[in-house]
mmCIF file of C-alpha atoms in Angstrom:
data_model
loop_
_atom_site.group_PDB
_atom_site.id
_atom_site.type_symbol
_atom_site.label_atom_id
_atom_site.label_comp_id
_atom_site.label_asym_id
_atom_site.label_seq_id
_atom_site.Cartn_x
_atom_site.Cartn_y
_atom_site.Cartn_z
ATOM 1 C CA MET A 73 213.332 186.906 161.959
ATOM 2 C CA ALA A 74 215.520 186.146 158.860
ATOM 3 C CA ASP A 75 215.481 188.697 156.090
ATOM 4 C CA GLN A 76 212.805 188.069 153.622
ATOM 5 C CA GLN A 77 212.823 189.461 150.088
ATOM 6 C CA GLU A 78 210.137 189.067 147.479
ATOM 7 C CA VAL A 79 210.215 191.051 144.303
ATOM 8 C CA SER A 80 208.566 191.110 140.919
ATOM 9 C CA ALA A 81 209.292 193.632 138.240
ATOM 10 C CA TRP A 82 208.196 194.237 134.596
ATOM 11 C CA ARG A 83 207.781 196.867 131.962
ATOM 12 C CA PRO A 84 204.220 197.072 130.617
ATOM 13 C CA ARG A 85 203.326 198.390 127.188
ATOM 14 C CA VAL A 86 202.165 201.734 128.562
ATOM 15 C CA PRO A 87 203.708 204.982 127.236
ATOM 16 C CA GLY A 88 205.678 206.714 130.079
ATOM 17 C CA VAL A 89 206.023 203.756 132.332
ATOM 18 C CA VAL A 90 209.677 202.848 132.647
ATOM 19 C CA GLU A 91 209.091 199.922 135.134
ATOM 20 C CA VAL A 92 206.679 198.416 137.617
ATOM 21 C CA PHE A 93 208.187 197.032 140.803
ATOM 22 C CA HIS A 94 206.489 195.186 143.705
ATOM 23 C CA ALA A 95 208.418 194.160 146.787
ATOM 24 C CA HIS A 96 208.257 192.764 150.263
ATOM 25 C CA PHE A 97 211.336 193.380 152.444
ATOM 26 C CA THR A 98 211.634 192.645 156.145
ATOM 27 C CA GLU A 99 215.100 193.841 156.944
ATOM 28 C CA TYR A 100 216.697 195.224 153.738
ATOM 29 C CA ALA A 101 217.605 198.813 153.653
ATOM 30 C CA TYR A 102 218.377 200.768 150.425
ATOM 31 C CA PRO A 103 221.550 202.828 150.433
ATOM 32 C CA MET A 104 221.529 206.346 149.103
ATOM 33 C CA HIS A 105 220.914 206.210 145.369
ATOM 34 C CA VAL A 106 219.283 208.072 142.487
ATOM 35 C CA HIS A 107 216.806 207.162 139.648
ATOM 36 C CA ASP A 108 216.552 208.907 136.370
ATOM 37 C CA ALA A 109 212.717 208.414 136.486
ATOM 38 C CA TRP A 110 209.996 209.575 138.875
ATOM 39 C CA THR A 111 209.322 207.085 141.646
ATOM 40 C CA LEU A 112 205.548 206.807 142.437
ATOM 41 C CA LEU A 113 205.268 204.650 145.592
ATOM 42 C CA ILE A 114 202.588 203.268 147.718
ATOM 43 C CA VAL A 115 202.962 201.003 150.778
ATOM 44 C CA ASP A 116 200.464 198.274 151.338
ATOM 45 C CA ASP A 117 201.770 196.933 154.629
ATOM 46 C CA GLY A 118 204.192 198.309 157.156
ATOM 47 C CA ALA A 119 206.041 201.543 156.499
ATOM 48 C CA VAL A 120 209.289 202.986 154.923
ATOM 49 C CA ARG A 121 211.537 205.596 156.414
ATOM 50 C CA TYR A 122 213.609 207.459 153.864
ATOM 51 C CA ASP A 123 215.941 210.450 153.574
ATOM 52 C CA LEU A 124 215.364 212.837 150.686
ATOM 53 C CA ASP A 125 217.504 216.017 150.265
ATOM 54 C CA ARG A 126 218.820 215.506 153.779
ATOM 55 C CA HIS A 127 215.260 215.462 155.392
ATOM 56 C CA GLU A 128 213.627 212.369 156.754
ATOM 57 C CA HIS A 129 210.276 211.201 155.534
ATOM 58 C CA GLY A 130 207.843 208.333 156.129
ATOM 59 C CA THR A 131 205.112 206.409 154.272
ATOM 60 C CA PRO A 132 202.004 205.608 156.364
ATOM 61 C CA LEU A 133 199.290 203.573 154.533
ATOM 62 C CA ASP A 134 197.224 206.454 153.327
ATOM 63 C CA THR A 135 200.133 208.270 151.745
ATOM 64 C CA VAL A 136 201.310 208.391 148.112
ATOM 65 C CA SER A 137 204.974 209.126 147.837
ATOM 66 C CA LEU A 138 206.523 210.815 144.735
ATOM 67 C CA LEU A 139 210.306 210.872 144.713
ATOM 68 C CA PRO A 140 211.742 213.056 141.887
ATOM 69 C CA PRO A 141 214.446 211.909 139.444
ATOM 70 C CA HIS A 142 218.163 212.871 140.057
ATOM 71 C CA VAL A 143 217.701 213.502 143.839
ATOM 72 C CA ALA A 144 219.374 210.963 146.180
ATOM 73 C CA HIS A 145 217.317 209.076 148.708
ATOM 74 C CA ASN A 146 217.563 205.821 150.604
ATOM 75 C CA GLY A 147 214.899 203.588 152.219
ATOM 76 C CA SER A 148 214.588 201.186 155.226
ATOM 77 C CA PRO A 149 211.766 199.446 157.123
ATOM 78 C CA ALA A 150 210.000 201.674 159.728
ATOM 79 C CA THR A 151 207.986 198.736 161.315
ATOM 80 C CA PRO A 152 209.177 195.463 162.780
ATOM 81 C CA GLY A 153 207.624 193.331 160.004
ATOM 82 C CA GLY A 154 209.265 195.316 157.199
ATOM 83 C CA PHE A 155 207.270 196.707 154.353
ATOM 84 C CA ARG A 156 205.347 195.663 151.222
ATOM 85 C CA LYS A 157 205.281 198.328 148.455
ATOM 86 C CA ARG A 158 204.229 198.844 144.986
ATOM 87 C CA VAL A 159 206.205 201.303 142.676
ATOM 88 C CA VAL A 160 205.667 202.750 139.248
ATOM 89 C CA TYR A 161 208.659 204.494 137.668
ATOM 90 C CA LEU A 162 207.509 207.226 135.163
ATOM 91 C CA ASP A 163 209.565 209.120 132.635
ATOM 92 C CA SER A 164 209.526 212.834 131.997
ATOM 93 C CA SER A 165 206.648 212.500 129.414
ATOM 94 C CA ARG A 166 204.321 212.051 132.332
ATOM 95 C CA LEU A 167 205.794 214.398 134.870
ATOM 96 C CA GLY A 168 208.174 217.232 133.704
ATOM 97 C CA GLU A 169 211.515 218.141 135.419
ATOM 98 C CA ASP A 170 210.009 221.501 136.261
ATOM 99 C CA LEU A 171 208.090 219.767 139.137
ATOM 100 C CA ILE A 172 211.213 218.319 140.774
ATOM 101 C CA GLY A 173 211.606 221.225 143.301
ATOM 102 C CA ALA A 174 208.104 220.928 144.392
ATOM 103 C CA ALA A 175 208.422 217.161 144.837
ATOM 104 C CA VAL A 176 211.512 217.548 146.880
ATOM 105 C CA ASP A 177 209.590 219.923 149.251
ATOM 106 C CA THR A 178 206.461 217.654 149.521
ATOM 107 C CA PRO A 179 207.167 214.131 148.532
ATOM 108 C CA ASP A 180 204.520 212.485 150.662
ATOM 109 C CA LEU A 181 200.893 213.300 149.586
ATOM 110 C CA ARG A 182 197.905 212.612 151.932
ATOM 111 C CA ASP A 183 195.267 212.048 149.384
ATOM 112 C CA PRO A 184 192.838 209.125 149.775
ATOM 113 C CA LEU A 185 191.410 209.599 146.285
ATOM 114 C CA LEU A 186 194.914 209.596 144.753
ATOM 115 C CA ARG A 187 195.885 206.538 146.788
ATOM 116 C CA ARG A 188 192.916 204.580 145.494
ATOM 117 C CA ARG A 189 193.689 205.602 141.950
ATOM 118 C CA VAL A 190 197.328 204.512 142.204
ATOM 119 C CA GLY A 191 196.069 201.158 143.567
ATOM 120 C CA ARG A 192 193.705 200.719 140.646
ATOM 121 C CA LEU A 193 196.504 201.682 138.273
ATOM 122 C CA HIS A 194 198.750 198.872 139.581
ATOM 123 C CA SER A 195 195.855 196.396 139.049
ATOM 124 C CA ALA A 196 195.518 197.497 135.473
ATOM 125 C CA LEU A 197 199.239 197.435 134.921
ATOM 126 C CA ALA A 198 199.399 193.765 136.018
ATOM 127 C CA ARG A 199 196.891 192.601 133.347
ATOM 128 C CA PRO A 200 198.246 192.141 129.826
ATOM 129 C CA GLY A 201 195.652 193.370 127.336
ATOM 130 C CA ASP A 202 194.333 196.121 129.595
ATOM 131 C CA GLU A 203 196.762 198.831 128.421
ATOM 132 C CA LEU A 204 194.025 201.338 127.498
ATOM 133 C CA GLU A 205 192.652 201.066 131.009
ATOM 134 C CA ALA A 206 196.142 201.463 132.570
ATOM 135 C CA GLU A 207 196.925 204.470 130.286
ATOM 136 C CA SER A 208 193.645 206.051 131.154
ATOM 137 C CA ARG A 209 194.175 205.552 134.951
ATOM 138 C CA LEU A 210 197.717 206.828 134.673
ATOM 139 C CA THR A 211 196.485 209.935 132.904
ATOM 140 C CA LEU A 212 194.162 210.832 135.754
ATOM 141 C CA VAL A 213 196.818 209.960 138.340
ATOM 142 C CA GLY A 214 199.331 212.263 136.518
ATOM 143 C CA GLU A 215 196.792 215.022 136.460
ATOM 144 C CA ARG A 216 196.197 214.903 140.253
ATOM 145 C CA LEU A 217 199.873 214.650 141.005
ATOM 146 C CA ARG A 218 200.471 217.816 139.057
ATOM 147 C CA ASP A 219 197.662 219.645 140.733
ATOM 148 C CA HIS A 220 199.310 218.702 144.163
ATOM 149 C CA LEU A 221 202.819 219.820 143.100
ATOM 150 C CA ARG A 222 201.521 223.103 141.564
ATOM 151 C CA ARG A 223 199.282 223.690 144.717
ATOM 152 C CA ARG A 224 196.255 224.095 142.642
ATOM 153 C CA THR A 225 193.255 224.714 144.883
ATOM 154 C CA ASP A 226 191.055 226.259 142.100
ATOM 155 C CA VAL A 227 190.719 223.327 139.735
ATOM 156 C CA PRO A 228 187.967 224.202 137.352
ATOM 157 C CA PRO A 229 184.916 221.930 137.171
ATOM 158 C CA HIS A 230 184.648 219.522 134.266
ATOM 159 C CA ARG A 231 182.734 220.896 131.241
ATOM 160 C CA PRO A 232 180.761 218.522 129.096
ATOM 161 C CA ASP A 233 182.093 218.003 125.600
ATOM 162 C CA PRO A 234 179.549 215.701 123.834
ATOM 163 C CA VAL A 235 181.056 216.213 120.362
ATOM 164 C CA LEU A 236 184.455 215.108 121.500
ATOM 165 C CA ALA A 237 182.953 212.147 123.361
ATOM 166 C CA ARG A 238 181.048 211.072 120.182
ATOM 167 C CA ARG A 239 184.215 211.337 118.067
ATOM 168 C CA LEU A 240 186.075 209.078 120.514
ATOM 169 C CA ARG A 241 183.207 206.540 120.469
ATOM 170 C CA GLU A 242 183.356 206.559 116.693
ATOM 171 C CA LEU A 243 187.122 205.879 116.891
ATOM 172 C CA LEU A 244 186.669 203.052 119.431
ATOM 173 C CA ASP A 245 183.902 201.519 117.201
ATOM 174 C CA ALA A 246 186.279 201.566 114.209
ATOM 175 C CA ARG A 247 189.122 199.912 116.275
ATOM 176 C CA ILE A 248 187.223 197.375 118.309
ATOM 177 C CA VAL A 249 189.754 194.519 117.422
ATOM 178 C CA ASP A 250 192.986 196.539 117.072
ATOM 179 C CA GLY A 251 192.276 198.890 119.929
ATOM 180 C CA VAL A 252 193.832 202.399 120.263
ATOM 181 C CA ARG A 253 196.220 203.888 122.706
ATOM 182 C CA LEU A 254 194.988 206.924 124.609
ATOM 183 C CA GLU A 255 197.941 209.074 123.461
ATOM 184 C CA GLU A 256 197.106 208.134 119.770
ATOM 185 C CA ALA A 257 193.399 208.910 120.413
ATOM 186 C CA ALA A 258 194.269 212.290 121.939
ATOM 187 C CA ARG A 259 196.503 213.131 119.023
ATOM 188 C CA LEU A 260 193.924 212.147 116.380
ATOM 189 C CA LEU A 261 191.136 214.056 118.083
ATOM 190 C CA GLY A 262 193.270 217.057 119.109
ATOM 191 C CA ALA A 263 192.504 216.854 122.787
ATOM 192 C CA HIS A 264 194.357 216.386 126.033
ATOM 193 C CA PRO A 265 194.187 212.735 127.149
ATOM 194 C CA ALA A 266 192.595 213.592 130.595
ATOM 195 C CA HIS A 267 189.920 215.738 128.951
ATOM 196 C CA LEU A 268 189.233 212.939 126.509
ATOM 197 C CA VAL A 269 188.682 210.416 129.306
ATOM 198 C CA ARG A 270 186.442 212.868 131.233
ATOM 199 C CA ALA A 271 184.441 213.852 128.211
ATOM 200 C CA PHE A 272 183.698 210.337 127.337
ATOM 201 C CA SER A 273 182.880 209.189 130.763
ATOM 202 C CA GLY A 274 180.648 212.208 131.398
ATOM 203 C CA ALA A 275 178.689 211.721 128.256
ATOM 204 C CA TYR A 276 178.211 207.961 128.262
ATOM 205 C CA GLY A 277 178.619 206.954 131.980
ATOM 206 C CA ILE A 278 181.286 204.540 131.187
ATOM 207 C CA ALA A 279 185.126 204.892 130.775
ATOM 208 C CA PRO A 280 186.642 204.446 127.283
ATOM 209 C CA HIS A 281 188.328 201.221 128.156
ATOM 210 C CA GLN A 282 185.092 199.845 129.656
ATOM 211 C CA TYR A 283 183.246 200.723 126.513
ATOM 212 C CA LEU A 284 185.885 199.014 124.345
ATOM 213 C CA MET A 285 185.855 195.789 126.420
ATOM 214 C CA SER A 286 182.034 195.626 126.353
ATOM 215 C CA ARG A 287 182.023 195.952 122.547
ATOM 216 C CA ARG A 288 184.653 193.125 122.360
ATOM 217 C CA VAL A 289 182.436 190.904 124.710
ATOM 218 C CA GLY A 290 179.444 191.553 122.584
ATOM 219 C CA ARG A 291 181.284 190.306 119.479
ATOM 220 C CA ALA A 292 182.528 187.399 121.487
ATOM 221 C CA ARG A 293 179.051 186.351 122.465
ATOM 222 C CA ARG A 294 177.823 186.212 118.892
ATOM 223 C CA LEU A 295 180.831 184.057 117.820
ATOM 224 C CA LEU A 296 180.501 181.736 120.810
ATOM 225 C CA LEU A 297 176.807 181.168 119.991
ATOM 226 C CA GLU A 298 177.954 180.126 116.489
ATOM 227 C CA GLY A 299 179.936 177.301 118.215
ATOM 228 C CA ARG A 300 183.396 178.847 117.931
ATOM 229 C CA ALA A 301 185.979 177.912 120.560
ATOM 230 C CA PRO A 302 186.835 180.546 123.236
ATOM 231 C CA GLY A 303 190.546 180.537 122.261
ATOM 232 C CA GLU A 304 189.676 181.306 118.612
ATOM 233 C CA VAL A 305 187.138 183.949 119.715
ATOM 234 C CA ALA A 306 189.645 185.663 121.915
ATOM 235 C CA ALA A 307 192.141 185.941 118.997
ATOM 236 C CA VAL A 308 189.555 187.505 116.650
ATOM 237 C CA THR A 309 187.884 189.952 118.905
ATOM 238 C CA GLY A 310 190.890 191.803 120.245
ATOM 239 C CA PHE A 311 191.685 190.128 123.510
ATOM 240 C CA PHE A 312 195.185 189.425 124.599
ATOM 241 C CA ASP A 313 194.558 185.643 125.135
ATOM 242 C CA GLN A 314 191.829 183.384 126.299
ATOM 243 C CA ALA A 315 192.417 184.184 129.969
ATOM 244 C CA HIS A 316 191.903 187.942 129.147
ATOM 245 C CA LEU A 317 188.656 187.177 127.370
ATOM 246 C CA THR A 318 187.478 184.973 130.191
ATOM 247 C CA ARG A 319 188.111 187.596 132.839
ATOM 248 C CA HIS A 320 186.173 190.347 130.984
ATOM 249 C CA PHE A 321 183.552 188.015 129.736
ATOM 250 C CA LYS A 322 182.680 186.699 133.155
ATOM 251 C CA LYS A 323 182.672 190.143 134.679
ATOM 252 C CA GLN A 324 180.131 191.282 132.083
ATOM 253 C CA VAL A 325 178.053 188.128 131.501
ATOM 254 C CA GLY A 326 178.385 186.297 134.825
ATOM 255 C CA VAL A 327 179.599 182.985 133.274
ATOM 256 C CA THR A 328 182.818 181.876 131.468
ATOM 257 C CA PRO A 329 182.883 181.868 127.706
ATOM 258 C CA GLY A 330 182.906 178.067 127.735
ATOM 259 C CA ARG A 331 179.767 177.765 129.740
ATOM 260 C CA TYR A 332 178.084 180.434 127.636
ATOM 261 C CA ARG A 333 178.950 178.529 124.503
ATOM 262 C CA LEU A 334 177.625 175.233 125.907
ATOM 263 C CA SER A 335 174.374 177.109 126.745
ATOM 264 C CA ALA A 336 173.633 177.753 123.104
ATOM 265 C CA ARG A 337 170.694 176.094 121.506
#
């Protein structure tokens, strides 16, 4: 089989994310190299064999691999058909350098919940306009990674915080069109981003990014019923573009904005 290489890379507008990298390699092998960022890696097909700190490791499908910055590693296919991987490179604002030693000792984490969360993070990172969702998902991923690296087995249960949840809802209501970054909301409300997400979800049964999108869709519905075009509606209700509006509108309403507009009487 001839060597096949498919790659895509981008830098989303999400604080702490240096780069997103998706690749499919059949024969290519990485030489020893280092990164100045954390490498958060999942493999969707095949497997990767790599050396880190002179120890060999592997990446079966249910594994999340976290390779620390400044530590040399390589990588090569461990299965005949090569591998397909998704990587997020994170800076030290998401994971501190004090965790490098623990990551060297245990770079491969067997955690199905973490694996699902990283997959959903990638889905959000691939959609322009869904940065609040991506930031929220990344916050929970980072929290779980830190728990693993610090060997925390006594994670305290979540405690309701209805006052904080209400304050975040009021902030989202005031920023329906402009939106708000999770880091900014945490700073304005004086709370840790992960606690903010959990408090809101626990109080209202919906994540902050879902709440914001539902409010935007509600405004869009009213404007569409007035006869305004979907492209114009997307621009004035906070969506990235018409495709972004269509994706969320159809998810919540069941039809596209265009069909909804035509149904008006």
